[in-house]
Tab-separated table of C-alpha atoms in Angstrom:
chain	number	residue	atom	x	y	z
S	1	MET	CA	61.785	1.649	29.864
S	2	ARG	CA	58.961	3.629	30.547
S	3	THR	CA	55.568	3.053	29.091
S	4	ILE	CA	51.865	3.863	29.646
S	5	TRP	CA	49.381	1.393	30.668
S	6	LEU	CA	51.231	-1.885	29.819
S	7	ASP	CA	54.912	-2.698	30.239
S	8	GLY	CA	57.529	-3.020	27.198
S	9	ALA	CA	56.963	-6.565	26.679
S	10	GLN	CA	53.512	-6.514	26.819
S	11	TRP	CA	53.375	-3.725	24.325
S	12	LEU	CA	55.262	-6.057	21.947
S	13	ALA	CA	52.978	-8.778	22.350
S	14	VAL	CA	50.389	-6.164	21.102
S	15	LEU	CA	52.265	-5.532	18.263
S	16	ARG	CA	52.927	-9.174	17.318
S	17	ILE	CA	49.136	-9.999	18.057
S	18	GLY	CA	48.086	-7.287	15.590
S	19	LEU	CA	50.612	-8.564	13.079
S	20	GLY	CA	48.925	-11.886	13.171
S	21	LEU	CA	45.362	-10.403	13.061
S	22	TRP	CA	46.819	-8.404	9.717
S	23	TRP	CA	47.798	-12.136	8.470
S	24	LEU	CA	44.413	-13.564	9.570
S	25	GLU	CA	42.627	-10.762	7.591
S	26	SER	CA	44.798	-11.010	4.530
S	27	TRP	CA	43.562	-15.178	4.493
S	28	ARG	CA	40.096	-14.144	5.510
S	29	HIS	CA	39.090	-11.726	2.793
S	30	LYS	CA	40.954	-14.091	0.009
S	31	ASP	CA	38.330	-15.508	-2.775
S	32	LYS	CA	39.354	-19.141	-1.640
S	33	LYS	CA	37.083	-20.547	-4.342
S	34	GLY	CA	38.682	-18.437	-7.208
S	35	TRP	CA	42.363	-19.062	-5.848
S	36	PHE	CA	41.918	-22.954	-5.666
S	37	GLU	CA	39.463	-23.772	-8.477
S	38	ARG	CA	40.081	-21.076	-10.904
S	39	GLY	CA	43.487	-20.254	-9.982
S	40	THR	CA	42.893	-16.623	-10.132
S	41	GLY	CA	45.789	-15.552	-7.409
S	42	ILE	CA	48.244	-17.161	-9.164
S	43	ALA	CA	47.130	-16.130	-12.620
S	44	TRP	CA	47.189	-12.497	-11.475
S	45	ALA	CA	50.768	-12.938	-9.912
S	46	SER	CA	51.743	-14.540	-13.168
S	47	ASP	CA	50.642	-11.713	-15.142
S	48	VAL	CA	52.533	-9.283	-12.817
S	49	ALA	CA	55.740	-11.453	-12.813
S	50	GLY	CA	55.527	-11.721	-16.746
S	51	LYS	CA	55.757	-7.777	-17.021
S	52	HIS	CA	58.423	-7.166	-14.227
S	53	ARG	CA	61.277	-5.301	-15.296
S	54	TRP	CA	63.628	-7.566	-13.379
S	55	THR	CA	64.666	-10.730	-15.289
S	56	VAL	CA	65.008	-12.653	-11.777
S	57	VAL	CA	61.552	-12.103	-10.780
S	58	ARG	CA	60.173	-13.509	-14.355
S	59	THR	CA	62.741	-16.422	-14.335
S	60	GLY	CA	62.147	-17.202	-10.572
S	61	PHE	CA	58.248	-17.459	-11.287
S	62	GLU	CA	58.431	-19.237	-14.099
S	63	LYS	CA	60.739	-21.873	-12.474
S	64	ILE	CA	59.109	-22.290	-9.272
S	65	VAL	CA	55.523	-21.078	-9.461
S	66	ALA	CA	54.276	-21.342	-12.957
S	67	PRO	CA	54.964	-25.232	-13.088
S	68	ARG	CA	52.682	-25.924	-9.982
S	69	PRO	CA	49.898	-23.162	-9.837
S	70	LYS	CA	47.275	-25.403	-7.726
S	71	ALA	CA	50.224	-25.843	-5.035
S	72	MET	CA	51.389	-22.279	-4.813
S	73	ALA	CA	47.917	-21.060	-4.293
S	74	TYR	CA	47.353	-23.805	-1.308
S	75	LEU	CA	50.691	-22.572	-0.304
S	76	VAL	CA	50.203	-18.996	-0.035
S	77	VAL	CA	46.640	-18.847	1.005
S	78	TYR	CA	47.437	-21.458	3.984
S	79	ALA	CA	50.706	-19.820	4.885
S	80	GLU	CA	48.719	-16.424	5.672
S	81	LEU	CA	46.578	-18.508	7.685
S	82	ALA	CA	49.297	-20.319	9.782
S	83	LEU	CA	51.159	-17.066	9.968
S	84	GLY	CA	48.254	-15.439	11.451
S	85	LEU	CA	47.403	-18.128	13.940
S	86	GLY	CA	51.169	-18.428	14.997
S	87	LEU	CA	51.480	-15.097	15.879
S	88	VAL	CA	47.935	-14.453	17.425
S	89	THR	CA	48.634	-17.382	19.765
S	90	GLY	CA	52.368	-16.843	20.156
S	91	LEU	CA	53.171	-20.703	18.757
S	92	LEU	CA	56.363	-20.996	16.923
S	93	THR	CA	56.650	-17.055	17.081
S	94	PRO	CA	60.303	-16.755	15.881
S	95	VAL	CA	59.661	-19.097	12.898
S	96	ALA	CA	56.176	-17.490	12.167
S	97	LEU	CA	58.025	-14.069	12.176
S	98	VAL	CA	60.787	-15.103	9.839
S	99	ALA	CA	58.369	-16.937	7.349
S	100	GLY	CA	56.051	-13.751	7.469
S	101	LEU	CA	58.990	-11.398	6.882
S	102	LEU	CA	60.030	-13.576	3.872
S	103	LEU	CA	56.724	-13.723	2.506
S	104	ASN	CA	56.272	-9.943	2.671
S	105	LEU	CA	59.609	-9.519	0.975
S	106	LEU	CA	58.430	-11.649	-1.813
S	107	TYR	CA	55.165	-9.820	-2.135
S	108	LEU	CA	57.534	-6.474	-2.186
S	109	VAL	CA	59.520	-7.555	-5.057
S	110	LEU	CA	56.809	-9.201	-6.940
S	111	MET	CA	54.616	-5.935	-6.897
S	112	ILE	CA	57.648	-3.558	-6.634
S	113	HIS	CA	55.749	-1.257	-9.168
S	114	ASP	CA	52.287	-1.214	-7.183
S	115	TRP	CA	52.482	1.468	-4.838
S	116	ALA	CA	49.271	0.737	-3.555
S	117	GLU	CA	50.532	-2.636	-1.797
S	118	GLN	CA	54.182	-1.179	-0.803
S	119	GLY	CA	53.075	0.456	2.380
S	120	GLN	CA	51.358	-2.716	3.620
S	121	ASN	CA	54.188	-5.104	2.763
S	122	ALA	CA	56.848	-2.601	4.117
S	123	MET	CA	55.120	-2.082	7.477
S	124	MET	CA	54.436	-5.728	7.968
S	125	ALA	CA	58.150	-6.405	7.062
S	126	LEU	CA	59.317	-3.989	9.729
S	127	ILE	CA	57.008	-5.253	12.456
S	128	SER	CA	58.027	-8.507	11.926
S	129	LEU	CA	61.885	-7.396	12.457
S	130	VAL	CA	61.021	-5.400	15.506
S	131	ALA	CA	58.922	-8.223	17.006
S	132	LEU	CA	61.730	-11.026	16.113
S	133	PHE	CA	64.854	-8.857	17.582
S	134	ALA	CA	62.613	-7.864	20.413
S	135	MET	CA	61.607	-11.406	21.327
S	136	SER	CA	57.973	-10.733	21.373
S	137	TRP	CA	57.046	-14.051	22.494
S	138	GLN	CA	58.040	-13.224	25.832
S	139	THR	CA	54.448	-12.467	26.919
S	140	TRP	CA	51.104	-13.757	26.084
S	141	SER	CA	52.310	-16.661	23.891
S	142	LEU	CA	52.117	-20.456	23.924
S	143	ASP	CA	55.854	-20.187	23.424
S	144	ARG	CA	56.274	-18.743	26.674
S	145	ALA	CA	53.646	-21.120	28.161
S	146	THR	CA	55.719	-23.902	27.064
S	147	GLY	CA	59.194	-22.634	27.665
S	148	LEU	CA	60.140	-22.452	23.921
S	149	PHE	CA	62.441	-19.850	22.580
S	150	LEU	CA	63.397	-18.490	26.056
């Protein structure tokens, strides 16, 4: 593989780190007080799910998320932080990539009718797949330094 400036593995590490920074930005710009104290994030998602045309989305939200809104708020917010940190540092990278892919797919399905969000979720999911299958933790990662996932 011919590349400019960096080698292929290094470019994949750049892609992985960039995805991690994207997750960290998602975490950083959240109104945590609103999410944790007022339940704004889960309330918004409940409104979206309640109007969703797919029954499986409405039912799944009612059974899994609605009974535990506070726990789900913490799960979503801190999952984004953990994904960002894991991808930037390259710690447990394959786990972070799979978890991020699943979270993006959940966001994609929930907000299937909100075209403003779909590009972001689709691109983040695509980057997760490429970074996973190309084993982007081979360079510039704690996984590499510790010998994990070689």
